[in-house]
């Protein structure tokens, strides 16, 4: 919300706004919110429902853990999509590796004997 307020303020004042940075922050914030929502719901459910079946508790924890891990992995994709300098850095590092044809050159067989 604060980002959107600042964006409107900058637009009114005629300032340039780094929309790539804003989109990076907003996408990251959305991922964090989505990844923590199941655990928050689980904690609230445990407060109001005293006897929760074990299978339900295990599923809540499994989904919450999966989404937390997905949030960690999502960051590299968000940065790659929204930050051109990060994308250039990644492509420069990928170019270091030789093409598959060079890596799979035939090696002489070892003879036993």
XYZ file of N, CA, C and O in Angstrom:
452
model
N 0.831 -1.186 0.000
C 0.000 0.000 0.000
C 0.875 1.250 0.000
O 0.598 2.190 -0.739
N 1.906 1.231 0.825
C 2.793 2.397 0.892
C 3.495 2.631 -0.446
O 3.699 3.771 -0.846
N 3.840 1.540 -1.137
C 4.500 1.680 -2.437
C 3.577 2.375 -3.435
O 4.015 3.219 -4.206
N 2.321 1.996 -3.437
C 1.366 2.601 -4.373
C 1.132 4.070 -4.045
O 1.002 4.903 -4.952
N 1.083 4.395 -2.765
C 0.911 5.798 -2.354
C 2.108 6.622 -2.815
O 1.950 7.720 -3.370
N 3.308 6.095 -2.608
C 4.514 6.808 -3.042
C 4.576 6.930 -4.566
O 5.054 7.926 -5.099
N 4.105 5.901 -5.277
C 4.104 5.951 -6.743
C 3.176 7.051 -7.235
O 3.519 7.803 -8.157
N 2.001 7.161 -6.640
C 1.075 8.233 -7.027
C 1.647 9.602 -6.705
O 1.522 10.553 -7.487
N 2.287 9.705 -5.543
C 2.889 10.977 -5.140
C 3.996 11.374 -6.117
O 4.076 12.533 -6.539
N 4.826 10.433 -6.509
C 5.904 10.723 -7.451
C 5.355 11.125 -8.814
O 5.894 12.016 -9.479
N 4.276 10.483 -9.231
C 3.671 10.819 -10.523
C 3.103 12.232 -10.495
O 3.227 12.988 -11.453
N 2.463 12.604 -9.380
C 1.901 13.953 -9.256
C 2.983 15.021 -9.264
O 2.813 16.098 -9.810
N 4.125 14.695 -8.649
C 5.206 15.668 -8.558
C 6.107 15.652 -9.790
O 7.071 16.393 -9.862
N 5.814 14.791 -10.748
C 6.565 14.742 -11.995
C 7.905 14.035 -11.892
O 8.756 14.200 -12.746
N 8.093 13.254 -10.846
C 9.352 12.534 -10.680
C 9.305 11.210 -11.433
O 8.249 10.626 -11.623
N 10.476 10.770 -11.850
C 10.565 9.444 -12.464
C 10.561 8.394 -11.375
O 11.195 8.555 -10.338
N 9.868 7.323 -11.635
C 9.781 6.248 -10.665
C 10.358 4.986 -11.290
O 10.088 4.680 -12.451
N 11.158 4.276 -10.542
C 11.756 3.042 -11.017
C 10.711 1.924 -10.921
O 10.587 1.253 -9.897
N 9.950 1.752 -12.012
C 8.861 0.776 -11.990
C 9.371 -0.656 -11.901
O 8.693 -1.535 -11.391
N 10.583 -0.892 -12.383
C 11.144 -2.244 -12.260
C 11.382 -2.584 -10.801
O 11.099 -3.694 -10.353
N 11.882 -1.622 -10.048
C 12.088 -1.828 -8.613
C 10.781 -1.999 -7.873
O 10.654 -2.852 -6.986
N 9.786 -1.199 -8.243
C 8.469 -1.310 -7.611
C 7.856 -2.675 -7.898
O 7.330 -3.335 -6.996
N 7.957 -3.126 -9.146
C 7.371 -4.431 -9.481
C 8.112 -5.563 -8.773
O 7.491 -6.538 -8.337
N 9.425 -5.444 -8.608
C 10.182 -6.462 -7.884
C 9.721 -6.552 -6.434
O 9.459 -7.643 -5.920
N 9.592 -5.408 -5.795
C 9.167 -5.382 -4.388
C 7.737 -5.906 -4.250
O 7.439 -6.704 -3.351
N 6.846 -5.483 -5.144
C 5.454 -5.932 -5.044
C 5.319 -7.435 -5.274
O 4.595 -8.123 -4.533
N 6.008 -7.971 -6.278
C 5.941 -9.411 -6.521
C 6.517 -10.205 -5.352
O 5.960 -11.234 -4.948
N 7.616 -9.726 -4.796
C 8.215 -10.403 -3.643
C 7.265 -10.358 -2.444
O 7.092 -11.360 -1.741
N 6.629 -9.210 -2.219
C 5.700 -9.078 -1.102
C 4.485 -9.991 -1.269
O 4.025 -10.612 -0.303
N 3.981 -10.088 -2.486
C 2.841 -10.982 -2.745
C 3.239 -12.431 -2.476
O 2.485 -13.183 -1.843
N 4.420 -12.830 -2.908
C 4.884 -14.204 -2.666
C 5.015 -14.489 -1.177
O 4.650 -15.566 -0.705
N 5.543 -13.533 -0.427
C 5.682 -13.720 1.022
C 4.312 -13.860 1.673
O 4.093 -14.746 2.512
N 3.381 -13.013 1.278
C 2.030 -13.079 1.866
C 1.355 -14.415 1.549
O 0.762 -15.038 2.429
N 1.460 -14.854 0.305
C 0.839 -16.116 -0.089
C 1.503 -17.291 0.627
O 0.838 -18.237 1.037
N 2.807 -17.213 0.830
C 3.506 -18.336 1.457
C 3.261 -18.419 2.959
O 3.368 -19.489 3.544
N 2.955 -17.300 3.615
C 2.710 -17.338 5.054
C 1.239 -17.507 5.412
O 0.922 -17.828 6.556
N 0.361 -17.311 4.464
C -1.074 -17.399 4.737
C -1.516 -18.750 5.310
O -2.264 -18.776 6.295
N -1.090 -19.888 4.768
C -1.531 -21.164 5.344
C -1.125 -21.355 6.802
O -1.904 -21.862 7.603
N 0.079 -20.923 7.175
C 0.502 -21.067 8.574
C -0.312 -20.162 9.481
O -0.677 -20.555 10.589
N -0.617 -18.957 9.025
C -1.459 -18.054 9.813
C -2.841 -18.660 10.004
O -3.396 -18.644 11.112
N -3.408 -19.214 8.928
C -4.715 -19.867 9.044
C -4.661 -21.066 9.991
O -5.589 -21.289 10.773
N -3.577 -21.805 9.944
C -3.416 -22.951 10.828
C -3.372 -22.511 12.291
O -4.047 -23.090 13.152
N -2.605 -21.470 12.577
C -2.498 -20.981 13.958
C -3.843 -20.471 14.453
O -4.259 -20.756 15.580
N -4.557 -19.726 13.601
C -5.881 -19.233 13.992
C -6.861 -20.375 14.204
O -7.677 -20.347 15.132
N -6.783 -21.389 13.368
C -7.666 -22.548 13.513
C -7.377 -23.269 14.823
O -8.301 -23.672 15.532
N -6.102 -23.414 15.172
C -5.732 -24.085 16.422
C -6.222 -23.307 17.638
O -6.517 -23.898 18.677
N -6.335 -21.993 17.524
C -6.826 -21.191 18.641
C -8.303 -21.431 18.919
O -8.742 -21.432 20.071
N -9.078 -21.620 17.848
C -10.523 -21.727 18.008
C -11.035 -23.165 18.005
O -12.089 -23.443 18.554
N -10.315 -24.065 17.377
C -10.738 -25.472 17.325
C -9.751 -26.271 18.162
O -8.583 -26.400 17.804
N -10.221 -26.781 19.282
C -9.322 -27.472 20.211
C -8.944 -28.876 19.739
O -7.837 -29.326 19.951
N -9.876 -29.579 19.119
C -9.590 -30.945 18.679
C -9.574 -30.991 17.154
O -10.593 -31.172 16.507
N -8.412 -30.819 16.618
C -8.216 -30.867 15.173
C -7.666 -32.248 14.817
O -6.740 -32.723 15.460
N -8.248 -32.920 13.824
C -7.729 -34.242 13.447
C -6.253 -34.160 13.064
O -5.798 -33.174 12.477
N -5.513 -35.197 13.411
C -4.083 -35.219 13.145
C -3.774 -35.096 11.658
O -2.848 -34.399 11.256
N -4.584 -35.749 10.821
C -4.341 -35.681 9.376
C -4.482 -34.247 8.851
O -3.724 -33.815 7.987
N -5.426 -33.499 9.391
C -5.610 -32.105 8.979
C -4.418 -31.263 9.410
O -3.925 -30.425 8.652
N -3.944 -31.511 10.613
C -2.789 -30.765 11.112
C -1.544 -31.051 10.262
O -0.797 -30.139 9.901
N -1.362 -32.304 9.904
C -0.219 -32.679 9.064
C -0.328 -32.022 7.697
O 0.664 -31.509 7.162
N -1.505 -32.005 7.108
C -1.693 -31.379 5.791
C -1.435 -29.870 5.834
O -0.808 -29.319 4.942
N -1.950 -29.215 6.881
C -1.689 -27.776 7.029
C -0.196 -27.515 7.080
O 0.324 -26.629 6.397
N 0.499 -28.277 7.907
C 1.945 -28.071 8.048
C 2.676 -28.384 6.740
O 3.626 -27.703 6.375
N 2.240 -29.402 6.035
C 2.871 -29.774 4.768
C 2.710 -28.658 3.730
O 3.664 -28.272 3.057
N 1.505 -28.145 3.602
C 1.248 -27.069 2.638
C 2.018 -25.810 3.027
O 2.627 -25.152 2.180
N 2.025 -25.491 4.319
C 2.746 -24.296 4.775
C 4.241 -24.424 4.504
O 4.877 -23.476 4.042
N 4.796 -25.583 4.755
C 6.222 -25.812 4.507
C 6.530 -25.734 3.014
O 7.529 -25.127 2.606
N 5.679 -26.333 2.195
C 5.883 -26.293 0.746
C 5.858 -24.858 0.227
O 6.707 -24.465 -0.579
N 4.897 -24.071 0.687
C 4.802 -22.693 0.198
C 5.962 -21.834 0.677
O 6.407 -20.934 -0.045
N 6.482 -22.097 1.870
C 7.666 -21.369 2.320
C 8.860 -21.679 1.424
O 9.609 -20.787 1.044
N 9.026 -22.947 1.088
C 10.132 -23.337 0.212
C 9.934 -22.766 -1.193
O 10.894 -22.329 -1.836
N 8.701 -22.759 -1.657
C 8.404 -22.184 -2.968
C 8.710 -20.689 -2.986
O 9.211 -20.162 -3.981
N 8.471 -20.015 -1.892
C 8.778 -18.591 -1.786
C 10.274 -18.356 -1.935
O 10.701 -17.420 -2.609
N 11.081 -19.207 -1.325
C 12.531 -19.063 -1.424
C 12.986 -19.243 -2.871
O 13.792 -18.473 -3.393
N 12.449 -20.236 -3.545
C 12.829 -20.518 -4.924
C 12.296 -19.442 -5.874
O 12.936 -19.117 -6.875
N 11.152 -18.868 -5.550
C 10.525 -17.884 -6.438
C 11.349 -16.616 -6.585
O 11.265 -15.939 -7.617
N 12.167 -16.294 -5.600
C 12.922 -15.041 -5.651
C 13.820 -14.955 -6.879
O 13.893 -13.908 -7.514
N 14.499 -16.018 -7.222
C 15.393 -15.956 -8.387
C 14.596 -15.706 -9.671
O 15.036 -14.979 -10.561
N 13.402 -16.263 -9.763
C 12.572 -16.023 -10.946
C 12.044 -14.595 -10.965
O 11.990 -13.965 -12.027
N 11.653 -14.083 -9.820
C 11.166 -12.699 -9.754
C 12.280 -11.740 -10.162
O 12.067 -10.826 -10.963
N 13.475 -11.935 -9.618
C 14.589 -11.041 -9.954
C 14.962 -11.166 -11.426
O 15.281 -10.170 -12.079
N 14.936 -12.377 -11.959
C 15.270 -12.568 -13.368
C 14.257 -11.866 -14.268
O 14.623 -11.285 -15.293
N 12.990 -11.906 -13.894
C 11.956 -11.256 -14.699
C 11.994 -9.735 -14.608
O 11.704 -9.052 -15.589
N 12.351 -9.197 -13.445
C 12.168 -7.762 -13.239
C 13.446 -6.944 -13.209
O 13.384 -5.728 -13.351
N 14.609 -7.572 -13.016
C 15.859 -6.809 -12.901
C 16.782 -7.161 -14.074
O 17.383 -8.232 -14.089
N 16.893 -6.263 -15.057
C 17.712 -6.561 -16.238
C 19.185 -6.827 -15.911
O 19.813 -7.690 -16.520
N 19.754 -6.112 -14.943
C 21.172 -6.329 -14.617
C 21.391 -7.719 -14.016
O 22.419 -8.354 -14.280
N 20.437 -8.217 -13.248
C 20.541 -9.576 -12.702
C 20.450 -10.606 -13.824
O 21.184 -11.595 -13.833
N 19.564 -10.345 -14.777
C 19.431 -11.232 -15.939
C 20.735 -11.286 -16.738
O 21.184 -12.357 -17.140
N 21.365 -10.137 -16.948
C 22.640 -10.089 -17.664
C 23.728 -10.836 -16.887
O 24.544 -11.540 -17.481
N 23.732 -10.686 -15.577
C 24.708 -11.391 -14.748
C 24.540 -12.903 -14.897
O 25.514 -13.631 -15.069
N 23.300 -13.368 -14.837
C 23.050 -14.810 -14.971
C 23.483 -15.331 -16.335
O 24.123 -16.381 -16.427
N 23.135 -14.610 -17.384
C 23.508 -15.086 -18.725
C 25.024 -15.068 -18.917
O 25.564 -15.936 -19.589
N 25.711 -14.112 -18.301
C 27.172 -14.107 -18.415
C 27.784 -15.299 -17.696
O 28.776 -15.860 -18.149
N 27.194 -15.710 -16.590
C 27.710 -16.864 -15.854
C 27.379 -18.175 -16.566
O 28.157 -19.117 -16.509
N 26.259 -18.236 -17.237
C 25.878 -19.452 -17.951
C 26.778 -19.653 -19.163
O 27.098 -20.782 -19.526
N 27.223 -18.589 -19.769
C 28.091 -18.683 -20.957
C 29.470 -19.250 -20.637
O 30.205 -19.622 -21.532
N 29.835 -19.299 -19.374
C 31.134 -19.840 -18.982
C 31.218 -21.332 -19.290
O 32.254 -21.850 -19.669
N 30.097 -22.038 -19.156
C 30.089 -23.478 -19.384
C 30.219 -23.781 -20.866
O 29.597 -23.136 -21.702
N 31.008 -24.794 -21.215
C 31.133 -25.158 -22.637
C 29.839 -25.799 -23.143
O 29.048 -26.312 -22.360
N 29.629 -25.763 -24.452
C 28.437 -26.401 -25.015
C 28.446 -27.910 -24.724
O 29.498 -28.502 -24.512
N 27.270 -28.540 -24.721
C 27.192 -29.969 -24.417
C 28.044 -30.836 -25.332
O 28.590 -31.845 -24.904
N 28.205 -30.457 -26.600
C 28.993 -31.262 -27.534
C 30.446 -31.370 -27.066
O 31.071 -32.411 -27.198
N 30.978 -30.303 -26.524
C 32.364 -30.325 -26.054
C 32.501 -31.120 -24.754
O 33.521 -31.739 -24.506
N 31.478 -31.095 -23.916
C 31.540 -31.820 -22.651
C 31.390 -33.319 -22.854
O 31.869 -34.111 -22.056
N 30.716 -33.720 -23.914
C 30.448 -35.130 -24.130
C 31.402 -35.759 -25.145
O 31.056 -36.735 -25.800
N 32.591 -35.202 -25.276
C 33.550 -35.794 -26.209
C 33.891 -37.213 -25.755
O 33.926 -37.512 -24.560
N 34.135 -38.023 -26.731
C 34.394 -39.420 -26.443
C 35.753 -39.572 -25.750
O 36.754 -39.072 -26.224
N 35.730 -40.258 -24.630
C 36.954 -40.516 -23.891
C 37.414 -41.947 -24.180
O 36.601 -42.822 -24.351
N 38.746 -42.183 -24.203
C 39.234 -43.548 -24.461
C 38.815 -44.489 -23.333
O 38.803 -44.111 -22.168
N 38.469 -45.691 -23.692
C 38.052 -46.690 -22.709
C 39.256 -47.191 -21.937
O 40.352 -47.317 -22.472
N 39.054 -47.461 -20.688
C 40.123 -48.007 -19.857
C 40.188 -49.520 -20.027
O 39.177 -50.194 -20.015
N 41.385 -50.023 -20.228
C 41.565 -51.470 -20.397
C 42.023 -52.075 -19.087
O 42.910 -51.547 -18.429
N 41.402 -53.133 -18.740
C 41.800 -53.862 -17.533
C 42.718 -54.995 -17.956
O 42.314 -55.847 -18.727
N 43.906 -55.037 -17.471
C 44.691 -56.206 -17.777
C 46.056 -55.951 -17.992
O 47.039 -55.828 -18.220
